[in-house]
Structures are given as C-alpha cells and as structure tokens.
Amino acid sequence: MTPSKPQIRRWRQYLADERAEAAVYRDLAARRTGEERDILLALADAEGRHEQHWLDLLGDDAGRPVRGDVRTRMLGWLARRFGSVFVLALAQRAEARSEYDDDEDATPQMAADERIHEEVVRGLAARGRNRMSGTFRAAVFGANDGLVSNLALVLGIGASGASSATVLLTGLSGLLAGALSMGAGEYVSVRSQRELLEASRPGPAAGAALPHLDVDANELALVYRARGMEPGEAQTRATEVLGSLEGLSAHTALGVPAGSDQAVPDVDEHEVIGSAMGVAVASFCFFASGALIPVIPYLLGAEGFVAVAWAAGLVGVALLGTGATVGLLSGTSPGKRALRQLAIGYGAAAATYLLGLAFGGVV
C-alpha cells in the first residue's frame, strides 16, 4: 500500500526526532563516565533502532533529512554545552511526550521502549537530583523566601504611607536580617541532621568485635533485627557475614543489605542533605539575591505607585523563573510550577499590602 503524503511527512518528522534524540544521548554520554555513560549510549542505540524503522517504512521517500522539532533541537544544544541534571530532566519530559502509543505505524515495542526510556532517564536524573538536593533545596527556598518576604515587607511599609527612604531602609534591613537568619537556621538544621545520621551508623568498635563473636550464639542477628529485619532473614544474614568477614567494613557488615526494606540507600544520606556550610552559604546568598529584587526600584530613586509596580513586576518575573526551574528539575510542567509560585508569592504580598493600607489609614 502506497503511503499518503501526510504519512510520509509524519514519518520523516519521526525520523528526524529519533536522530536528534540519539544525538542528545550521545552528547550526554560524552560528558559522563562509567555506568552512566554506558546507559546513555544504550539509549542512543535504541533510538537508532527506531530510526531504522522509519527508514524502512519510508524507503525511497526518506529524502533529505529534515530538522527535529524545536524542543528536541534545544535539548541537543543544552546537552552539548552543559550535560547537567536539568538536561536529563528535560529529556525525561521529552520521552513522556512520545506519540507512538496512538500511532498505528509505530510498533507496540517502540511505544513500550519510549515508556521505559522515560524511566531510565528518570533514574539517571534522580542520581543528579540526590547529589544536589540539599544545596538546591536551600537555594530555591532561600530565593523564594527572600523574594516573597521582602516584597511583602516593602509593599506593606510603602502602603502605610512611609517615605521612600524609610521603605528602602526597611527593605535593606529585611534583606540582611533575613539572609543571616536563613543561613544560620540552615546551618543548624543540616548540621543536626548529619549528626543524627552519624549517630545511626554502625560504630567502628562494633566492627572490631565481629571476629570474636560466638558463631553459634550469633549476637550479630540481633543487630539486624534491631534495624528492621525479620528474625529468620537476620539469622541468615548474620551467618553469612560471620563466615566472610575478611575485607568487610563495619558499615557493610553491620548495615542492612540492599534489597531489604531497611537497606542503606545507594546514595549517601549525607550527600543528599548537603554540607552544613554549603547549604548555609547557598541559603544566605540566594535569600539576599531574592530580597534585593523588590528593593531595586527604591535604590534607583523610584517612589510611590511606580516603585510598587516595578517591585511587583520584577519579583513576578523572578518567581516565574524559580518556579519553572523547580518544575524542570522535578520533571513536571515548568509552566504550572511557575504560575503556582507566582500565585503564592503575589497572594502573600497582596495580603501584606492591604494590611499596610489599613494600618496607614488608621495612623
């Protein structure tokens, strides 16, 4: 059966998109090593198989290569220059947009491949998310807190009828006080979390005692039961460990093995939380950066409603940016996250502005 012109156009676009996606994975692989590199190259090979399917259907109608869609080409540009977790998050969304489920010309295996590719990329992106989650959380939280709290403060004081100089001084004071408070709070919080995690890890003294345990009594099984394993499973694990102690660290011997509900995760918990100083510095800097934005119009000499409008507009753009960034990194819709962030920020600022108007009227 001779394919129609719309079919040929669709197949050629699919062909271009598969080639572009394969190139994205190869570019990402070039920036990685070890297992991650091998996984990305395997994804590129899979996209190559899909490419061959469309080539076989097109035959002589393949013609000159067409360009992939704008989103795929943008993804390729980012992959060649950055190769970060943000690019993986975008690739995850790209795989989720596959049209093969509803296209009778694509095989069921191809549609299934795309769904599995989404999960593979999600797993790769999760590694990056875990590595940066502590500092990233502090950065996003600090920036948003600075934007919203200082905008609310500036608008509230401004609406009360205070002079521009007073509003400026208040905004700068809020910036400094808030940034110091955020930095100190994050430092104490993360430091405490790390200390709690450290207290839960097996101690070196217990590791040194392992070779001297009674194999028959097997007190080691009690350790595993205390960490959540069933008695039979704990006894089996303890017997295995005592039978092959050479080369085992205390953490490996006393920790719950992978596959158990209480297993120690592949990613270090300390790495997920982040360093106390790194998180504190990120929180301080990003809070200060966010809190500075609503003050900029007053620093430039704006007054009254003009200053309020500029402050609200600048903060709105920043809130959209931070919301979209969180959406991209989490693999969800950047637009929805951006609008949600904007609505929350403007809601808090509007409430404070109305209170300032009411307070100013009373005074």
CSV table of N, CA, C and O in Angstrom, one decimal, residues 136-190:
chain,number,residue,atom,x,y,z
A,136,PHE,N,20.4,22.6,46.6
A,136,PHE,CA,19.4,23.1,45.7
A,136,PHE,C,18.1,23.5,46.5
A,136,PHE,O,17.5,24.5,46.3
A,137,ARG,N,17.8,22.7,47.5
A,137,ARG,CA,16.6,23.0,48.3
A,137,ARG,C,16.8,24.3,49.0
A,137,ARG,O,15.9,25.1,49.1
A,138,ALA,N,18.0,24.5,49.6
A,138,ALA,CA,18.3,25.7,50.3
A,138,ALA,C,18.3,26.9,49.4
A,138,ALA,O,17.8,28.0,49.8
A,139,ALA,N,18.8,26.7,48.2
A,139,ALA,CA,18.9,27.8,47.2
A,139,ALA,C,17.5,28.2,46.8
A,139,ALA,O,17.1,29.4,46.8
A,140,VAL,N,16.6,27.3,46.4
A,140,VAL,CA,15.3,27.6,46.0
A,140,VAL,C,14.5,28.2,47.1
A,140,VAL,O,13.8,29.2,47.0
A,141,PHE,N,14.5,27.6,48.3
A,141,PHE,CA,13.8,28.0,49.4
A,141,PHE,C,14.3,29.4,49.8
A,141,PHE,O,13.5,30.3,50.1
A,142,GLY,N,15.6,29.6,49.8
A,142,GLY,CA,16.1,30.9,50.2
A,142,GLY,C,15.7,32.0,49.2
A,142,GLY,O,15.3,33.1,49.6
A,143,ALA,N,15.8,31.7,47.9
A,143,ALA,CA,15.4,32.7,46.9
A,143,ALA,C,14.0,33.1,47.0
A,143,ALA,O,13.6,34.3,46.9
A,144,ASN,N,13.1,32.1,47.1
A,144,ASN,CA,11.7,32.4,47.2
A,144,ASN,C,11.3,33.1,48.4
A,144,ASN,O,10.5,34.0,48.4
A,145,ASP,N,11.9,32.7,49.5
A,145,ASP,CA,11.6,33.4,50.8
A,145,ASP,C,12.1,34.8,50.7
A,145,ASP,O,11.4,35.7,51.2
A,146,GLY,N,13.3,35.1,50.1
A,146,GLY,CA,13.7,36.4,50.0
A,146,GLY,C,12.8,37.3,49.1
A,146,GLY,O,12.5,38.4,49.5
A,147,LEU,N,12.4,36.7,48.0
A,147,LEU,CA,11.5,37.4,47.1
A,147,LEU,C,10.2,37.8,47.7
A,147,LEU,O,9.8,38.9,47.7
A,148,VAL,N,9.5,36.8,48.3
A,148,VAL,CA,8.2,37.0,48.8
A,148,VAL,C,8.2,37.8,50.1
A,148,VAL,O,7.4,38.8,50.3
A,149,SER,N,9.1,37.4,51.1
A,149,SER,CA,9.1,38.1,52.4
A,149,SER,C,9.5,39.6,52.2
A,149,SER,O,8.8,40.5,52.8
A,150,ASN,N,10.5,39.9,51.4
A,150,ASN,CA,10.9,41.3,51.3
A,150,ASN,C,9.9,42.1,50.4
A,150,ASN,O,9.8,43.3,50.7
A,151,LEU,N,9.3,41.5,49.4
A,151,LEU,CA,8.3,42.2,48.7
A,151,LEU,C,7.1,42.5,49.6
A,151,LEU,O,6.6,43.7,49.5
A,152,ALA,N,6.7,41.6,50.4
A,152,ALA,CA,5.6,41.8,51.3
A,152,ALA,C,6.0,42.9,52.3
A,152,ALA,O,5.2,43.8,52.6
A,153,LEU,N,7.2,42.9,52.8
A,153,LEU,CA,7.7,43.9,53.7
A,153,LEU,C,7.7,45.3,53.1
A,153,LEU,O,7.2,46.3,53.7
A,154,VAL,N,8.3,45.4,51.9
A,154,VAL,CA,8.4,46.7,51.2
A,154,VAL,C,7.0,47.2,50.9
A,154,VAL,O,6.7,48.4,51.1
A,155,LEU,N,6.1,46.3,50.3
A,155,LEU,CA,4.8,46.8,50.0
A,155,LEU,C,4.0,47.2,51.2
A,155,LEU,O,3.2,48.2,51.2
A,156,GLY,N,4.1,46.4,52.3
A,156,GLY,CA,3.4,46.7,53.5
A,156,GLY,C,3.8,48.1,54.1
A,156,GLY,O,2.9,48.9,54.4
A,157,ILE,N,5.1,48.3,54.1
A,157,ILE,CA,5.6,49.6,54.7
A,157,ILE,C,5.2,50.7,53.7
A,157,ILE,O,4.8,51.8,54.2
A,158,GLY,N,5.4,50.5,52.4
A,158,GLY,CA,5.1,51.5,51.5
A,158,GLY,C,3.6,51.9,51.5
A,158,GLY,O,3.3,53.1,51.4
A,159,ALA,N,2.7,50.9,51.6
A,159,ALA,CA,1.3,51.2,51.6
A,159,ALA,C,0.9,52.0,52.9
A,159,ALA,O,-0.2,52.6,52.9
A,160,SER,N,1.6,51.9,53.9
A,160,SER,CA,1.3,52.6,55.2
A,160,SER,C,1.5,54.1,55.1
A,160,SER,O,1.1,54.8,56.0
A,161,GLY,N,2.1,54.5,54.0
A,161,GLY,CA,2.4,56.0,53.8
A,161,GLY,C,3.8,56.4,54.2
A,161,GLY,O,4.1,57.6,54.2
A,162,ALA,N,4.7,55.5,54.5
A,162,ALA,CA,6.0,55.8,54.9
A,162,ALA,C,6.8,56.4,53.7
A,162,ALA,O,6.4,56.1,52.5
A,163,SER,N,7.8,57.2,53.9
A,163,SER,CA,8.6,57.8,52.9
A,163,SER,C,9.4,56.7,52.1
A,163,SER,O,9.6,55.6,52.6
A,164,SER,N,9.9,57.1,50.9
A,164,SER,CA,10.7,56.1,50.1
A,164,SER,C,11.9,55.7,50.9
A,164,SER,O,12.4,54.6,50.8
A,165,ALA,N,12.5,56.7,51.6
A,165,ALA,CA,13.8,56.4,52.3
A,165,ALA,C,13.5,55.4,53.4
A,165,ALA,O,14.3,54.5,53.6
A,166,THR,N,12.4,55.5,54.1
A,166,THR,CA,12.0,54.5,55.1
A,166,THR,C,11.8,53.2,54.5
A,166,THR,O,12.2,52.1,55.1
A,167,VAL,N,11.1,53.1,53.4
A,167,VAL,CA,10.8,51.8,52.7
A,167,VAL,C,12.2,51.2,52.3
A,167,VAL,O,12.4,50.0,52.5
A,168,LEU,N,13.1,52.0,51.8
A,168,LEU,CA,14.4,51.5,51.3
A,168,LEU,C,15.2,50.9,52.5
A,168,LEU,O,15.7,49.8,52.4
A,169,LEU,N,15.2,51.7,53.6
A,169,LEU,CA,15.9,51.3,54.8
A,169,LEU,C,15.3,50.0,55.3
A,169,LEU,O,16.0,49.0,55.7
A,170,THR,N,14.0,49.9,55.3
A,170,THR,CA,13.3,48.7,55.8
A,170,THR,C,13.6,47.5,54.9
A,170,THR,O,13.9,46.4,55.4
A,171,GLY,N,13.6,47.7,53.6
A,171,GLY,CA,13.9,46.6,52.7
A,171,GLY,C,15.3,46.1,52.9
A,171,GLY,O,15.6,44.9,52.9
A,172,LEU,N,16.3,47.0,53.0
A,172,LEU,CA,17.7,46.6,53.2
A,172,LEU,C,17.9,45.9,54.5
A,172,LEU,O,18.6,44.9,54.6
A,173,SER,N,17.2,46.4,55.5
A,173,SER,CA,17.3,45.7,56.9
A,173,SER,C,16.7,44.3,56.8
A,173,SER,O,17.2,43.4,57.4
A,174,GLY,N,15.5,44.2,56.1
A,174,GLY,CA,14.9,42.9,56.0
A,174,GLY,C,15.8,41.9,55.2
A,174,GLY,O,15.8,40.7,55.5
A,175,LEU,N,16.5,42.5,54.2
A,175,LEU,CA,17.4,41.6,53.4
A,175,LEU,C,18.5,41.1,54.3
A,175,LEU,O,18.7,39.9,54.3
A,176,LEU,N,19.2,41.9,55.0
A,176,LEU,CA,20.3,41.5,55.8
A,176,LEU,C,19.8,40.6,57.0
A,176,LEU,O,20.4,39.5,57.2
A,177,ALA,N,18.8,41.0,57.7
A,177,ALA,CA,18.3,40.2,58.8
A,177,ALA,C,17.8,38.8,58.3
A,177,ALA,O,18.1,37.7,58.9
A,178,GLY,N,17.1,38.8,57.2
A,178,GLY,CA,16.5,37.5,56.7
A,178,GLY,C,17.6,36.6,56.2
A,178,GLY,O,17.6,35.4,56.4
A,179,ALA,N,18.6,37.2,55.5
A,179,ALA,CA,19.7,36.3,54.9
A,179,ALA,C,20.5,35.7,56.1
A,179,ALA,O,20.9,34.5,56.0
A,180,LEU,N,20.8,36.5,57.1
A,180,LEU,CA,21.6,36.0,58.2
A,180,LEU,C,20.8,34.9,59.0
A,180,LEU,O,21.3,33.8,59.3
A,181,SER,N,19.5,35.2,59.1
A,181,SER,CA,18.6,34.2,59.8
A,181,SER,C,18.5,32.9,59.0
A,181,SER,O,18.6,31.8,59.6
A,182,MET,N,18.3,33.0,57.7
A,182,MET,CA,18.2,31.8,56.9
A,182,MET,C,19.5,31.0,56.9
A,182,MET,O,19.5,29.8,57.0
A,183,GLY,N,20.6,31.7,56.7
A,183,GLY,CA,21.9,31.0,56.7
A,183,GLY,C,22.2,30.3,58.0
A,183,GLY,O,22.6,29.1,58.0
A,184,ALA,N,21.9,31.0,59.1
A,184,ALA,CA,22.2,30.4,60.4
A,184,ALA,C,21.2,29.2,60.7
A,184,ALA,O,21.6,28.1,61.2
A,185,GLY,N,19.9,29.4,60.3
A,185,GLY,CA,19.0,28.3,60.5
A,185,GLY,C,19.3,27.1,59.7
A,185,GLY,O,19.2,25.9,60.2
A,186,GLU,N,19.7,27.3,58.4
A,186,GLU,CA,20.0,26.1,57.6
A,186,GLU,C,21.3,25.4,58.1
A,186,GLU,O,21.4,24.2,58.1
A,187,TYR,N,22.2,26.2,58.6
A,187,TYR,CA,23.4,25.5,59.1
A,187,TYR,C,23.1,24.6,60.3
A,187,TYR,O,23.6,23.5,60.4
A,188,VAL,N,22.3,25.2,61.3
A,188,VAL,CA,22.0,24.4,62.4
A,188,VAL,C,21.1,23.2,62.1
A,188,VAL,O,21.4,22.1,62.6
A,189,SER,N,20.2,23.4,61.1
A,189,SER,CA,19.3,22.3,60.7
A,189,SER,C,20.1,21.1,60.1
A,189,SER,O,20.0,20.0,60.4
A,190,VAL,N,20.9,21.5,59.1
A,190,VAL,CA,21.7,20.5,58.4
A,190,VAL,C,22.7,19.8,59.3
A,190,VAL,O,22.9,18.6,59.2
